[in-house]
XYZ file of C-alpha atoms in Angstrom:
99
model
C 323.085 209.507 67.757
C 326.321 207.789 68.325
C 327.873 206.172 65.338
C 328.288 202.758 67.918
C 324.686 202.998 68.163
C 322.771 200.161 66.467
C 319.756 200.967 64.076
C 317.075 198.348 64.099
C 315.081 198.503 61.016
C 311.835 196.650 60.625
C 310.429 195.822 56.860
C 307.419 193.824 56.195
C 306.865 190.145 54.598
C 305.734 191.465 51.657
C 309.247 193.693 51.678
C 310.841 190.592 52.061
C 309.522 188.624 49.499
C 310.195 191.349 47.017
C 313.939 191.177 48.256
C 313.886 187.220 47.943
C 312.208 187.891 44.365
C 314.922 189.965 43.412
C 317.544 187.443 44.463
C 316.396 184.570 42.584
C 317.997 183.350 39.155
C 316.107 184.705 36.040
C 313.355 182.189 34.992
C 313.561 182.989 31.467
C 316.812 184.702 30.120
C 316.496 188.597 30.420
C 313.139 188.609 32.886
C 312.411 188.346 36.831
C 310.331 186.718 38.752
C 307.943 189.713 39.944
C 304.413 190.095 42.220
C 302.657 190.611 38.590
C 304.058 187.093 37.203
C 302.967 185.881 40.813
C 299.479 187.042 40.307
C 299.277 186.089 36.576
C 300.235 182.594 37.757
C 297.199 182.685 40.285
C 294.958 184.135 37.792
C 294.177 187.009 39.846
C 295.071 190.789 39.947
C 298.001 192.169 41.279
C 296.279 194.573 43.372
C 294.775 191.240 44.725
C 297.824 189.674 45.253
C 299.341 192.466 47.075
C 296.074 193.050 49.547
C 296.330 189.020 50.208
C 300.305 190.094 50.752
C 298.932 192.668 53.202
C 296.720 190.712 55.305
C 297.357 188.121 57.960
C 295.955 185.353 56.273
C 295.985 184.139 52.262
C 294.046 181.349 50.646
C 295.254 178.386 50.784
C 295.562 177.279 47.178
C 297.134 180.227 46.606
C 299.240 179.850 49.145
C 300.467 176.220 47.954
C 301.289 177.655 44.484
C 303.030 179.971 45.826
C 305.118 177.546 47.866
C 304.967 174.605 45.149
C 305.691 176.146 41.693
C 308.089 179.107 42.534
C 309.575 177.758 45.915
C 308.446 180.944 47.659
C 309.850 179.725 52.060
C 306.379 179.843 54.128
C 307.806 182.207 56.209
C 307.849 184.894 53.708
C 303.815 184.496 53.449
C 301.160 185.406 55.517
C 299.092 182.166 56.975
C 296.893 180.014 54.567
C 293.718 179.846 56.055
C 290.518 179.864 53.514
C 287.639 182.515 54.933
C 283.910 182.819 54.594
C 282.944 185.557 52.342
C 281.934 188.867 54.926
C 278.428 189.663 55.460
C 276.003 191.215 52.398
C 276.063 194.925 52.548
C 272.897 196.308 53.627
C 272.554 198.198 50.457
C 272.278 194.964 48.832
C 269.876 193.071 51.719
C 267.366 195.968 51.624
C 266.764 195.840 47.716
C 266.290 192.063 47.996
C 263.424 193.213 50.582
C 261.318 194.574 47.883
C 262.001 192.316 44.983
C-alpha cells in the first residue's frame, strides 16, 4: 500500500453512538452517559438495548426517549417503527392442541 493511499473505514451506528456518548459533558460530576444508563432509562436490559441498536428498526417510544431526554441526533439510531410480535413457536401451538 502506498502511504498516499486513502483508507476508508466503515463503523456502525451503534459505533457511533458510543463515540457521540463518549463526547458528551458528564451528566453528573465524575460519571458518563453509557448504553447501560440508556437502557436503565428505558427500563429494559442492556442486552436489549444493544440488539434494538443492532437491528434496522427500534420502538418508537424508545426511540423518542432516546431523542427527547438525552438529545441522542436520529441519525445515530436505527428507524422507529413499532412491530407485531413474530409468530408462536410451534413448540408452544402444539401443546395448546392438547390442553
Amino acid at each position: 500500500m502506498k502511504l498516499d493511499e486513502k483508507i476508508s473505514l466503515t463503523i456502525s451506528k451503534k459505533q457511533e453512538l458510543r463515540i457521540w456518548l463518549l463526547r458528551q459533558p458528564c451528566p453528573a460530576e465524575g460519571k458518563r452517559l453509557t448504553l447501560q444508563a440508556l437502557a436503565d432509562a428505558l427500563g429494559i436490559r442492556l442486552s436489549t438495548l444493544s440488539k434494538h441498536l443492532d437491528n434496522p428498526t427500534i420502538p418508537v417510544d424508545h426511540h423518542r426517549i432516546l431523542r427527547e431526554r438525552f438529545g441522542i441526533p436520529a441519525e445515530l439510531l436505527p428507524e422507529p417503527k413499532d412491530l407485531p410480535p413474530g409468530p408462536r413457536p410451534k413448540m408452544m401451538a402444539s401443546v395448546h392442541q392438547f390442553m
